[in-house]
Each structure stands twice: as structure tokens, then as C-alpha cells.
Short mmCIF file of C-alpha atoms in Angstrom, two decimals:
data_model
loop_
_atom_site.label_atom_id
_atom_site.label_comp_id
_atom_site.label_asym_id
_atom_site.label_seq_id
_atom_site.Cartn_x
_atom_site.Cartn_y
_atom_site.Cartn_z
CA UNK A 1 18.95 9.95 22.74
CA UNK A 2 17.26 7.85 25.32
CA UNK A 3 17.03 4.12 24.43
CA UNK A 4 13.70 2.04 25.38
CA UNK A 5 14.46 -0.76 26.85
CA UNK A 6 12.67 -3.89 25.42
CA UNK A 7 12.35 -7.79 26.08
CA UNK A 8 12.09 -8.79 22.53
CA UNK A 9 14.93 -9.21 20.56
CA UNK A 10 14.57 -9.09 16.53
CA UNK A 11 14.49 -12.39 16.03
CA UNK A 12 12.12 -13.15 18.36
CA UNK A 13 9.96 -10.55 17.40
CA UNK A 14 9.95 -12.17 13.89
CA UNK A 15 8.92 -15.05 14.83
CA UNK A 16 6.20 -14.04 17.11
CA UNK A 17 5.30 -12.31 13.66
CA UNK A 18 5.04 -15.79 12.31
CA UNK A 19 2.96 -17.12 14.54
CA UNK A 20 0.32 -14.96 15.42
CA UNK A 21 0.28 -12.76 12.26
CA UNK A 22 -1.37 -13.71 9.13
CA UNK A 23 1.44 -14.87 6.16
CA UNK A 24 -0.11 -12.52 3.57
CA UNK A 25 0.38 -9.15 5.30
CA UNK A 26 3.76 -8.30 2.79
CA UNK A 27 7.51 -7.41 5.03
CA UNK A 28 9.86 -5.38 2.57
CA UNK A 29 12.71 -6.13 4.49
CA UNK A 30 13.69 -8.68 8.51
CA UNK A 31 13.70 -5.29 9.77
CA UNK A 32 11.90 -4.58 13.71
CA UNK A 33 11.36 -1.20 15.45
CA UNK A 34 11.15 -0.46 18.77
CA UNK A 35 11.41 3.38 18.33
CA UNK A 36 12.52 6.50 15.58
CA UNK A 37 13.79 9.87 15.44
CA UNK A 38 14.51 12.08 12.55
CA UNK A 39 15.08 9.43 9.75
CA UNK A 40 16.73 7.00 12.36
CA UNK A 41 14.74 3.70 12.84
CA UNK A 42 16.05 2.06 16.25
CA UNK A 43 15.67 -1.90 16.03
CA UNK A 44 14.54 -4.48 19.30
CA UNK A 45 18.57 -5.06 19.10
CA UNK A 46 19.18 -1.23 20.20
CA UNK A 47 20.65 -1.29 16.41
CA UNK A 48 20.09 2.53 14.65
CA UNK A 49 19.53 2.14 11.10
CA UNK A 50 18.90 5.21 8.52
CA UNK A 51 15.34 4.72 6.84
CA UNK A 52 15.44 4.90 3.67
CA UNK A 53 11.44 4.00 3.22
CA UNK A 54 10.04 6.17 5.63
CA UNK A 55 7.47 4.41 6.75
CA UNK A 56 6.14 4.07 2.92
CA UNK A 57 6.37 7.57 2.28
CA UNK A 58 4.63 8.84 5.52
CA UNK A 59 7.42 10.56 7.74
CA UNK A 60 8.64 13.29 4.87
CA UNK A 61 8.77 15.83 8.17
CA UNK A 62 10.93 12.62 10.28
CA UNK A 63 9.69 10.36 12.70
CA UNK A 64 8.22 12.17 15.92
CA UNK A 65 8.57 15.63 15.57
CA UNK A 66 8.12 17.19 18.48
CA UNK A 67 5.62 19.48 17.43
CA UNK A 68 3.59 17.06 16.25
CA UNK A 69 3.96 14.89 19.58
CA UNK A 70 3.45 17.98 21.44
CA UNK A 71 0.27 18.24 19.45
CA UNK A 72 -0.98 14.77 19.68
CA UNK A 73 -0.19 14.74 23.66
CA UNK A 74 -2.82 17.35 24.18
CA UNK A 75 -5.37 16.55 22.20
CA UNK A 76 -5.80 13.31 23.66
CA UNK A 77 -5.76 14.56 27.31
CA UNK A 78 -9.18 17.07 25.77
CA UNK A 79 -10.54 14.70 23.62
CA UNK A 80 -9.61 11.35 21.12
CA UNK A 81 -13.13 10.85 19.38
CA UNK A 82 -16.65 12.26 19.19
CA UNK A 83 -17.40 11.96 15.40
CA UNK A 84 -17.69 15.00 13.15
CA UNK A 85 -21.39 13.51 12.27
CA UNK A 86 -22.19 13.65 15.76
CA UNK A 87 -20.97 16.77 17.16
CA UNK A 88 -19.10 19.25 15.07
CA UNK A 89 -15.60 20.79 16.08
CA UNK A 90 -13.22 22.86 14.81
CA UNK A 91 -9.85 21.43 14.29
CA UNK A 92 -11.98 19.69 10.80
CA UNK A 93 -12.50 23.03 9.68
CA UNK A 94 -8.97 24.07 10.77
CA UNK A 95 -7.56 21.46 8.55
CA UNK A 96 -9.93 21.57 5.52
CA UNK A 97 -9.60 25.35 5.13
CA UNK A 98 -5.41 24.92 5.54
CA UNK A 99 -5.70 22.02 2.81
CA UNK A 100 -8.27 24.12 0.34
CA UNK A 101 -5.32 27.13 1.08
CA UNK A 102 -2.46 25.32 0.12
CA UNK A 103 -4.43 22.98 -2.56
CA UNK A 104 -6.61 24.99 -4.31
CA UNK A 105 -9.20 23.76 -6.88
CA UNK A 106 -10.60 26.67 -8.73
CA UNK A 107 -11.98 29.08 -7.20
CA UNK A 108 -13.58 27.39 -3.93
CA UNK A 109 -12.57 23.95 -2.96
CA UNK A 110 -13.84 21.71 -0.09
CA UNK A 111 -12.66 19.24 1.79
CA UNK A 112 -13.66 15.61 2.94
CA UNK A 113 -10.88 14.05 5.74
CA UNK A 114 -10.50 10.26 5.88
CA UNK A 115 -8.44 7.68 7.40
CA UNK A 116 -6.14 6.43 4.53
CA UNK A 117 -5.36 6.96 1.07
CA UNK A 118 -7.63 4.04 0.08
CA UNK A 119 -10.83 5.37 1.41
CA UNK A 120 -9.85 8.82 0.34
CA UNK A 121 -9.84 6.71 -3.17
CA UNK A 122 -13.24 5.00 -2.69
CA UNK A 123 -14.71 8.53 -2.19
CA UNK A 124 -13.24 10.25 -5.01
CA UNK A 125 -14.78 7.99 -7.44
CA UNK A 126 -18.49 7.74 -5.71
CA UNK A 127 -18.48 11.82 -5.61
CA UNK A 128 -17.22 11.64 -9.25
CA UNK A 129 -20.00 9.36 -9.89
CA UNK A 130 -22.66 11.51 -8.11
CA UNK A 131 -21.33 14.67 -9.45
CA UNK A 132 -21.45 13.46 -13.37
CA UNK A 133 -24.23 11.08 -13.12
CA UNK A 134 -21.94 8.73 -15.11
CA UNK A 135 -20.64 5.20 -14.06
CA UNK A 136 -17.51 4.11 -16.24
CA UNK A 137 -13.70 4.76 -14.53
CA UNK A 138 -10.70 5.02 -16.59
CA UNK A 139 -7.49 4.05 -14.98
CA UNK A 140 -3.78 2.94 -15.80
CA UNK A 141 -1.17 -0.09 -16.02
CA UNK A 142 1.14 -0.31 -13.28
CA UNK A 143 -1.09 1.69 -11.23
CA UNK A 144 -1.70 1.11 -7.46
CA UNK A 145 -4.65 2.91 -5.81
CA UNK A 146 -5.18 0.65 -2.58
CA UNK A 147 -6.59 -2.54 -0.92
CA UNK A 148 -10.03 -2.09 -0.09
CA UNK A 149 -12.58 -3.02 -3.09
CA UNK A 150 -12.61 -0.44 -5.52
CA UNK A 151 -9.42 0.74 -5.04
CA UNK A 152 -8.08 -2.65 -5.98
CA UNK A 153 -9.67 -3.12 -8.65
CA UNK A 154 -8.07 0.11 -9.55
CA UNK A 155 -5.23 -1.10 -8.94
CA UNK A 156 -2.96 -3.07 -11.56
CA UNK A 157 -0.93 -5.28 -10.30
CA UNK A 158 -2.76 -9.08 -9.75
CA UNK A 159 -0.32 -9.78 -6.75
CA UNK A 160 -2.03 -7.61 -4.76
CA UNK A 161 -5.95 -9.02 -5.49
CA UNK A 162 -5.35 -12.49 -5.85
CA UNK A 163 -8.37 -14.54 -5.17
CA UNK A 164 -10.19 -11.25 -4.52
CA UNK A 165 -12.59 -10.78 -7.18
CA UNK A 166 -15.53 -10.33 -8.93
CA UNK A 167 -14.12 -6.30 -8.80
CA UNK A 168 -16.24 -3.43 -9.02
CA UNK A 169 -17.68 -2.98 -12.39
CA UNK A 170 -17.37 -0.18 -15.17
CA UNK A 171 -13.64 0.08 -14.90
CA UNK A 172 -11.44 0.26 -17.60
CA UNK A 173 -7.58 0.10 -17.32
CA UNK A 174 -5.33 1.97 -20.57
CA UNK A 175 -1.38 2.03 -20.32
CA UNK A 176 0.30 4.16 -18.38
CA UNK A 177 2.31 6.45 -20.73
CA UNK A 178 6.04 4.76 -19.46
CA UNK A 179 8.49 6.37 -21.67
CA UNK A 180 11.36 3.88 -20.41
CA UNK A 181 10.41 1.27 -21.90
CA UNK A 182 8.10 2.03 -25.07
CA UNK A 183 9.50 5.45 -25.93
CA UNK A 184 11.03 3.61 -29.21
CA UNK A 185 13.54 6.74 -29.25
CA UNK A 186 10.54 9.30 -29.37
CA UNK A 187 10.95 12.77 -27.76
CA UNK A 188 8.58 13.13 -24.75
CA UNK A 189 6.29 15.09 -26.19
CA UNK A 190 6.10 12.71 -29.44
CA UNK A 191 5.30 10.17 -27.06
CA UNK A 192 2.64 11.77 -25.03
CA UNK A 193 0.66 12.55 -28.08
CA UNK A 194 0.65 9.13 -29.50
CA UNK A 195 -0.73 8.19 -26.03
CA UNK A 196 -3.42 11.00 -26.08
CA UNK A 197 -4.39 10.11 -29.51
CA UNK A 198 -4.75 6.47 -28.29
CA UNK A 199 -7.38 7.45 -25.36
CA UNK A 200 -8.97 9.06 -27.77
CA UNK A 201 -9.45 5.98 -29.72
CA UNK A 202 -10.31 4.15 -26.23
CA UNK A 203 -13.47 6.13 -26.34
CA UNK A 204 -14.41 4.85 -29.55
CA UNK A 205 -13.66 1.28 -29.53
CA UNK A 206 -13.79 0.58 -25.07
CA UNK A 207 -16.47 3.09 -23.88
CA UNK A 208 -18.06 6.37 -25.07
CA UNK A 209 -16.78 9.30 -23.50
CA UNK A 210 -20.23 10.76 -22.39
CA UNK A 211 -20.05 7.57 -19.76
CA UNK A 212 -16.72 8.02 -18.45
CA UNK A 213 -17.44 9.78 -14.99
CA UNK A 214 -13.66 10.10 -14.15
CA UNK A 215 -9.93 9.36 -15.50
CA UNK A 216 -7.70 8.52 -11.82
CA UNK A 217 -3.46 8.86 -12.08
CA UNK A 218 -0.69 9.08 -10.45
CA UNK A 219 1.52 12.18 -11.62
CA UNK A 220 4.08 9.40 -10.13
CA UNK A 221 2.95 6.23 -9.69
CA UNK A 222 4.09 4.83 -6.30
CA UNK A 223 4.37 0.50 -5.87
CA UNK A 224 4.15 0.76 -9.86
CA UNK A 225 7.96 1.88 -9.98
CA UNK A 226 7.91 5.55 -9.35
CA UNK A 227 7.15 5.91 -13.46
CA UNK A 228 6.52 10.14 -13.99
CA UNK A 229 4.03 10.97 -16.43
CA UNK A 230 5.21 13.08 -18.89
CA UNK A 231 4.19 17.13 -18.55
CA UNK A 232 2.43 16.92 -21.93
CA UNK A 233 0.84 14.30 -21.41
CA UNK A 234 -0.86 15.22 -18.20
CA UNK A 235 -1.60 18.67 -19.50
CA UNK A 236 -3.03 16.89 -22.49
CA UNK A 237 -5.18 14.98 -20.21
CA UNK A 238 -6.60 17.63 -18.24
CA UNK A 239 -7.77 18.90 -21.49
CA UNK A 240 -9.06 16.30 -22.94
CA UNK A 241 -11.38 15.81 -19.51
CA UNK A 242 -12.88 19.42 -19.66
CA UNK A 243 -13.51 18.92 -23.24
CA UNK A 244 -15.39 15.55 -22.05
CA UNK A 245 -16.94 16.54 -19.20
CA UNK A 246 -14.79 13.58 -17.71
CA UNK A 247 -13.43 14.66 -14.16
CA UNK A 248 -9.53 14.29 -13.78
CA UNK A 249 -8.86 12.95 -10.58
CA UNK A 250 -4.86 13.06 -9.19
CA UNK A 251 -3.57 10.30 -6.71
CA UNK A 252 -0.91 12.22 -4.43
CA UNK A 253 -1.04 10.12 -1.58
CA UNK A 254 2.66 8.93 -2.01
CA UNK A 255 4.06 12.28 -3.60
CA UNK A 256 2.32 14.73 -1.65
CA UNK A 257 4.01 16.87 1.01
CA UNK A 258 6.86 18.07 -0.39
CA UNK A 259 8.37 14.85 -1.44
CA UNK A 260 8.69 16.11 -4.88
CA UNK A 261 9.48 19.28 -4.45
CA UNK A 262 6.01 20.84 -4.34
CA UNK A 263 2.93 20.16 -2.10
CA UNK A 264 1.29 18.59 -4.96
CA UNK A 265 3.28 16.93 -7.72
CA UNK A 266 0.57 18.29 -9.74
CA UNK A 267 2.21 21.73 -9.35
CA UNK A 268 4.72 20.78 -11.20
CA UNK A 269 2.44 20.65 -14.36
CA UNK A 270 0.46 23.46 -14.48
CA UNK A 271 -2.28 21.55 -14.03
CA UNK A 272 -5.65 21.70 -11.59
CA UNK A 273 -7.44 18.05 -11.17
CA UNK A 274 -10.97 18.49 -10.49
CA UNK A 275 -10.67 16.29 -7.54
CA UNK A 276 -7.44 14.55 -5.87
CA UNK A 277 -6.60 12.16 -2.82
CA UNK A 278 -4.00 12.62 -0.05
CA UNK A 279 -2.47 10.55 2.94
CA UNK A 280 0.72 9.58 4.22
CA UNK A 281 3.00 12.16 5.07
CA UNK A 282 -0.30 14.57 6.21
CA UNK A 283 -0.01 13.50 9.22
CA UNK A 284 3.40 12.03 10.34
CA UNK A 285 1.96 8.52 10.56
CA UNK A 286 -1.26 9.04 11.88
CA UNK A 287 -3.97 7.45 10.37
CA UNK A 288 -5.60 10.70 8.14
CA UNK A 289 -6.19 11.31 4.64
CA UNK A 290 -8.07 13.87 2.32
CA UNK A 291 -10.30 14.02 -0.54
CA UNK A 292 -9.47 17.96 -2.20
CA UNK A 293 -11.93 19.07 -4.71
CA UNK A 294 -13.82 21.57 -6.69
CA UNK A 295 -16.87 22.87 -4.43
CA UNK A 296 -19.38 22.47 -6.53
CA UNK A 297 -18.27 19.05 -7.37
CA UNK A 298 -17.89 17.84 -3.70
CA UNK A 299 -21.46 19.24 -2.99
CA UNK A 300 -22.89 16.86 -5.38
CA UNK A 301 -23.21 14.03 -3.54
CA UNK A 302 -26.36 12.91 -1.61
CA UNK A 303 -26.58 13.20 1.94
CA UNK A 304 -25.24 10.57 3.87
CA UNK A 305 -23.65 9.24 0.66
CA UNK A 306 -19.86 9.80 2.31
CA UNK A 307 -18.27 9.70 5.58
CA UNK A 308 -17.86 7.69 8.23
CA UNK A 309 -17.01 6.94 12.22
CA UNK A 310 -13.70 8.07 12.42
CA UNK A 311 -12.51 10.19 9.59
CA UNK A 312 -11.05 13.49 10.74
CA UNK A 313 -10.80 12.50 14.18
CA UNK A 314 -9.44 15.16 16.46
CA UNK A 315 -6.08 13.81 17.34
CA UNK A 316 -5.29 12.89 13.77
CA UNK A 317 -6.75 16.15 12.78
CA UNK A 318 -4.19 17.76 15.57
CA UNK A 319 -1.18 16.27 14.07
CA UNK A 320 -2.01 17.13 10.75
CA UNK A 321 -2.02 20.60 11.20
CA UNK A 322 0.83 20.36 13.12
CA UNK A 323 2.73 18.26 10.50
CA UNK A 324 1.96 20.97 7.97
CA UNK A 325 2.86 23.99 10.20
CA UNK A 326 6.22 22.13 10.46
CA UNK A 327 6.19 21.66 7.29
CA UNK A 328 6.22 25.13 6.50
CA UNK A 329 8.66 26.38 8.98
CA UNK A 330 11.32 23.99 7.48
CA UNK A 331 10.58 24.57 3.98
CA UNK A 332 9.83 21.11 3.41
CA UNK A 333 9.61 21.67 0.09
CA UNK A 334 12.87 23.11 -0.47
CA UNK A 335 14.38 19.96 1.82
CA UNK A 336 12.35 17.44 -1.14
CA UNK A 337 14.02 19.66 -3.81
CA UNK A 338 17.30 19.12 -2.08
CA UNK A 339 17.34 15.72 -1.18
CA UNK A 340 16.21 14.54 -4.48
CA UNK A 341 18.82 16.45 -6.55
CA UNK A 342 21.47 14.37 -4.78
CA UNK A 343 20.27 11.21 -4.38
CA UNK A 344 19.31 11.78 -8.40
CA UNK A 345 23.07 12.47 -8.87
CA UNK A 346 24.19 9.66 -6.96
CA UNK A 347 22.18 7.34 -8.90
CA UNK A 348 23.25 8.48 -12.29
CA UNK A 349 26.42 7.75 -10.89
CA UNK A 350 25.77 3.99 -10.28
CA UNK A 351 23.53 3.52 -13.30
CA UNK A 352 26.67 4.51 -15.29
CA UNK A 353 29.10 2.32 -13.00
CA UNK A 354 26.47 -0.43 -12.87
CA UNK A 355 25.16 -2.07 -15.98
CA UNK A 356 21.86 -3.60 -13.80
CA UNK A 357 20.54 -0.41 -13.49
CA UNK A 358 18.37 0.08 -16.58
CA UNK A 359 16.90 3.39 -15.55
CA UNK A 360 17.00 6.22 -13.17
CA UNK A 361 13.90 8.33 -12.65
CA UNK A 362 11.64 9.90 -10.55
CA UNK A 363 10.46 13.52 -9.41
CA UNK A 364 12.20 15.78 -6.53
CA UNK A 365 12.80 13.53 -3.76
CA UNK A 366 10.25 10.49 -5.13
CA UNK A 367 13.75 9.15 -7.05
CA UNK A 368 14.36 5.31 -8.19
CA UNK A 369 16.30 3.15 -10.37
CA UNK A 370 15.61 0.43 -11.93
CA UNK A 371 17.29 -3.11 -11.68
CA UNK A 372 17.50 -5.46 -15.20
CA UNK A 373 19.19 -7.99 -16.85
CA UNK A 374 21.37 -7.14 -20.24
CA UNK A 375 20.34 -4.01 -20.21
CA UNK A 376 17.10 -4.41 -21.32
CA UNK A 377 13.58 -3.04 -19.61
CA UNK A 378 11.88 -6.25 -20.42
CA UNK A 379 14.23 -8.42 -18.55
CA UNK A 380 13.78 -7.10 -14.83
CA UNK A 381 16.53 -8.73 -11.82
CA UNK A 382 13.88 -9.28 -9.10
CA UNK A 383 16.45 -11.63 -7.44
CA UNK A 384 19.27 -8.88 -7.48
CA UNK A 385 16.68 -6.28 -6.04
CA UNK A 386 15.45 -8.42 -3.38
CA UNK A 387 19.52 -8.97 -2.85
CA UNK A 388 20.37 -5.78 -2.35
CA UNK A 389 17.34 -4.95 -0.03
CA UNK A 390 18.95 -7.62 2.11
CA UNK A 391 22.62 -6.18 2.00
CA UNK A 392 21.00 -2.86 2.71
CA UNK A 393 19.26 -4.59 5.72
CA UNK A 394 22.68 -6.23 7.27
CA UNK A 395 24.84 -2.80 7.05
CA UNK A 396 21.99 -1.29 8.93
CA UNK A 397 19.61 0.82 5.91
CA UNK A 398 16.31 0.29 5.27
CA UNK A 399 15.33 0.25 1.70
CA UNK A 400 12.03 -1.49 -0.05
CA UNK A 401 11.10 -2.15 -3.62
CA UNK A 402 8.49 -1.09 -6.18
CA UNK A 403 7.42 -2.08 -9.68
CA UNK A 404 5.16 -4.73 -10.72
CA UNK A 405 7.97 -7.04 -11.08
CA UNK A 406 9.78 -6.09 -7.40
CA UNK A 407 12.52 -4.74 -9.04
CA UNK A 408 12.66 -1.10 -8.60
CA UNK A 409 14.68 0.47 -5.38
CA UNK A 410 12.78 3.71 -4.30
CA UNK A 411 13.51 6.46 -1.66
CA UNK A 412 11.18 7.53 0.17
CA UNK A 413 13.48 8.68 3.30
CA UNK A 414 12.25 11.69 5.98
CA UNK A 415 13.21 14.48 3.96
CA UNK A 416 14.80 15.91 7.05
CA UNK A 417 17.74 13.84 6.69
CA UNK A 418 20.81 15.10 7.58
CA UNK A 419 23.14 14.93 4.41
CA UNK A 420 25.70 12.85 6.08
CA UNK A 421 23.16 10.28 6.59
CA UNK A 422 21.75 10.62 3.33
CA UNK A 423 25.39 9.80 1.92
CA UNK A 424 25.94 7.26 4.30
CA UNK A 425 22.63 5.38 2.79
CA UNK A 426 23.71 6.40 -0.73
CA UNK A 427 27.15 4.82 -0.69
CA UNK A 428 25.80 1.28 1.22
CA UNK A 429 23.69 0.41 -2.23
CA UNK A 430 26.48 1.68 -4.18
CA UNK A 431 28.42 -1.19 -2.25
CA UNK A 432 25.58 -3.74 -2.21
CA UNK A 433 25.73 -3.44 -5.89
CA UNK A 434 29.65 -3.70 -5.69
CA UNK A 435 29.58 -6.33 -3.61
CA UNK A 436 27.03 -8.57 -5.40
CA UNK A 437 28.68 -8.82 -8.47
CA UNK A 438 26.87 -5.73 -10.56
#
């Protein structure tokens, strides 16, 4: 590997962070990057540290693939930007006709790119809106959905829309179905239908049915602590939407991609959402994202009602197709299924060596446990978490947090990771925990 060569050490870096960088933009871990490969993060020190966070769930295919550079290289050299509502080209279609192919909703699905997983969010709900002529929005506790205005207010979590508000309006938040710690010794599917039963109440003592234009969740929900809907549950909820007339709408941005297993973590339920939203790992850290969804649905929208400058530029579009050609010549989704069954194992192993870990969980490769005091799920160790992430940090691995209390560790490493590495990672938190007293 060829070093780059850099002026800026990592504490200087830091600081210049400090002082020229606005306080509220969050920092998981004192971590700096000068360049990656694989699921190697190389620091301004010339320090190589195994990412564990992959750049928030974005590099499932590694950092700089070289197909995907190779990709990006010469599309820039032919052209970086025109916009799609100027002059149409091809590598759109190319992508939204490999997307509708490997995502299909129903019989014919369409495709709208983006430039992140929040605007992909904005859009969803407007064409949900247009499409049922209905205002109201039904989302979930612990859910995170994005910055930008309605997707915060989607959101759940008040840390991250402090001082923000007034939100948008007709939105209305019910609890996530989070087995962990209100399953009261239920069986899963017990559980799922007291929560079904419960949104059916919503609609008769919150807001009638006939105005709810869409229900938005996460099959996993990401910053909310990797919490995995139960398969009843979400089956019951895609029924209970047709029988409404309510369109189901699926967040994958963070588990899309084969980071559980599956393109979709939807797949894994039998399920088809009427519409869902995409980023991150779609293209390798290029800034792209995707709103998937029934045709007839997407076409309801009045002209000029979505899109924008930039989405689906060409270079982004470029490495997206790339990504996902890579994708499928590695069998990225046999790599998620892999990766996940032993980092899965390895936690068991520490939640049963470990009394702060109150729960293991997660889907495929989207795997977390969660840190708590006494045992008990309504006691959560942020201090221990933020401890560990620290430890991690110092013996050179990169790990970040999740939960609405910061006090779930989550993997979201390259799922091209060599196992070695992956052990290597594995056994430093087993130590951290050691080693801080747990």
C-alpha cells in the first residue's frame, strides 16, 4: 500500500476541527483520515485502524474499490453535471432500471435518484401525499429518518432537533414494537399482535385511517439501536395498509445492500412496501440515494412537484452502478450473511461473559448489543459505551454508538472484511469490556 504523505498530524487536525468547524456537527469517536482501503481507515499519524463503522453504513463493498474508482475517474473526464431536468442521459435510466430489477414493487416500479437518504425521505412522503390525496404520517419511537425538516420531525430522538421546531404538521409518532424491553415474556408473535391491535386503536382515538396517507419504518432501525421489527408484525402491517388504503413506506437506507443479508431487509419478510428509500452503501460514499416505488404511485405526483439540481448526477450515477455490479460479483450478500453470523456469535459470547450487555440483536451483518446497568433495559451505561468507543479508538478500531440513550455498540464494518480483521476488531471490545471493569 502506498502511504499519502500529509502535514497534519491528528491532533492538529482536531483542533483545526475546533476552530473553524461548527461545535454541533456530532464526532463518534478522536478519530482522523487521511485515506482507506478495504475496511482499513489510515489516520494523519500513518496509523491503520480496522473500521468498524464504515463510514455510517456506506462502504458495505470497502472503501475505494477499484471498480468503482475506475468508474468515477472516467466519468468525470466526459462529464460531472448537466442536470437530468436539463438534458437527459442515460446512466439515470441505467441505474433506475438496475434498482426497479433488483427492487421490485409489483409489477412495474419506477425510480426517483437523490442525493441522500434524507431527501430520498422528504420525497417519499410528498409522493405519498400526492398519490393518496391524504395528509396525516404515521411514524415510530426510536426512529431516525434524517436532518432536513420533515425528516426530523420524523425522527424521534429530541437530541437531534433541538431548538429546531415548529415541525411539519400531521405527523403522528406510535411505539416502535421493541420486544427487548416490553416483551413482558410474550412470544414474538404475541407481541406483534398486541402492537397491531394497538394501531388499530390509534386510528380511533389519534387520527382516522381514511387520513393517514402513509405509515414510514425501519425493518431495522439504524441511530435508534439497531431494534428489528418482528416478521409478524411487519407482515401485519403491510396488511393492515392495503386494507386502509394507507401506503407502507420502508426506510433501508442503513440496511440496504447486503448488510443484512439481502438487498432489502424487507426480503427477509415477505413483504413488498409500496414505496421505500435508499442511500449509503449505493454508492460507496458518493453522495446518491433512491426513492423505489410502485409505478402508478410514483406517477402521481404533479409536475415539477419532485426533483432537483443535482440528484442522479452522472458521476454518482457511475459509481452506483458500479458499486452494485461489484456487488454482485462478490456476492455481497452472502459476505453480509457471513459476517453477521460471526460477529452475532461473538457477541453472544460477551453478553454471556459480560453482565453490561443487556441484549444482543440485530439482522445479518446490521448486529449490536446493548450496554446497561443491573441488567436491566431501563437502566442504559451511556458512560461505559462512550468508554469503550474510546478504548476501541486507542488500540486502533473504529466503533460508534446508537440508541436514543448512546448506549448501543453497532457494526456497520465493509462487509469485505477479511475474517482475521474482523476477529481482530471482535476480540479488542471483548478486551475493552475486560479491561474496564465489565
Amino acid at each position: 500500500m502506498t502511504m499519502i504523505a500529509t502535514k497534519k498530524h491528528s491532533d492538529e487536525i482536531l483542533e483545526r476541527r475546533k476552530q473553524f468547524v461548527p461545535n454541533a456537527i456530532g464526532i463518534f469517536n478522536p478519530s482522523t483520515a487521511v485515506s482507506a482501503y478495504d475496511s482499513i481507515i489510515v489516520d494523519a499519524d500513518g496509523n491503520e485502524m480496522i473500521d468498524f463503522a464504515g463510514g455510517i453504513g456506506v462502504v458495505n463493498a470497502g472503501h475505494c474499490p477499484q471498480p468503482v474508482v475506475d468508474a468515477i475517474t472516467n466519468q468525470a473526464a466526459a462529464m460531472i453535471h448537466c442536470s437530468f431536468n436539463v438534458a437527459t442521459y442515460d446512466l439515470y435510466m441505467q441505474l433506475a432500471e438496475k434498482l426497479s430489477t433488483l427492487l421490485p414493487h409489483g409489477e412495474h416500479t419506477k425510480v426517483m435518484l437523490t442525493n441522500s437518504g434524507a431527501e430520498s425521505i422528504e420525497n417519499a412522503i410528498k409522493i405519498a401525499r400526492q398519490a393518496t390525496g391524504r395528509q396525516a404520517v404515521i411514524c415510530y419511537s426510536s426512529a431516525f429518518h434524517g436532518r432536513t425538516m420533515m425528516a426530523m420531525t420524523l425522527t424521534s430522538k429530541v437530541g437531534y432537533k433541538l431548538g429546531c421546531g415548529p415541525f411539519a404538521p400531521e405527523v403522528y409518532r406510535i411505539p416502535f414494537p421493541d420486544y427487548y424491553r416490553y416483551g413482558n415474556g410474550l412470544n414474538l408473535d404475541e407481541f406483534s399482535d398486541i402492537h397491531l391491535r394497538e394501531l388499530e386503536d390509534f386510528f380511533h382515538t389519534h387520527v382516522p385511517a381514511e387520513q393517514v396517507a402513509a405509515i414510514i419504518i425501519e425493518p431495522v432501525q439504524g441511530e435508534g439501536g439497531f431494534n428489528v421489527a418482528p416478521k409478524k408484525y411487519l407482515q401485519g402491517l403491510r396488511n393492515i395498509c392495503t386494507k386502509y388504503g394507507i401506503l407502507l413506506i420502508l426506510d433501508e437506507v442503513q440496511s440496504g445492500f447486503g448488510r443484512t443479508g439481502r438487498w432489502a431487509a424487507y426480503q427477509h419478510y415477505n413483504i413488498v412496501p409500496d414505496i421505500s428509500t435508499w442511500a449509503k452503501s449505493m454508492g460507496s460514499g458518493m453522495p446518491i440515494g433512491a426513492v423505489i416505488g410502485k409505478a402508478h404511485i410514483m406517477d402521481a405526483c404533479k409536475p415539477s412537484t419532485i426533483g432537483g439540481t443535482y440528484p442522479g448526477n452522472p458521476v454518482c450515477c457511475a459509481a452506483s452502478l458500479a458499486t452494485l455490479k461489484y456487488m454482485e460479483d462478490i456476492n455481497i450478500n452472502a459476505l453480509g450473511e457471513k459476517v453477521g453470523a460471526m460477529v452475532r456469535d461473538r457477541f453472544n459470547e460477551m453478553k454471556n461473559k459480560f453482565s453490561c450487555i443487556g441484549d444482543v440483536r440485530g439482522l445479518g451483518a446490521m448486529m449490536a448489543f446493548e450496554l446497561v446497568k443491573n441488567k436491566d433495559p431501563f437502566q442504559p451505561d451511556t458512560e461505559l459505551c462512550k468508554k469503550l468507543i474510546s478504548y476501541c479508538a486507542e488500540n486502533r478500531l473504529i466503533v460508534i454508538n446508537a440508541g436514543v440513550n448512546g448506549n448501543v455498540i453497532r457494526i456497520l464494518s465493509p462487509l469485505v472484511i477479511e475474517e482475521k480483521l474482523l476477529t481482530k476488531g471482535l476480540d479488542i471490545i471483548a478486551k475493552g469490556l475486560e479491561v474496564l471493569g465489565n
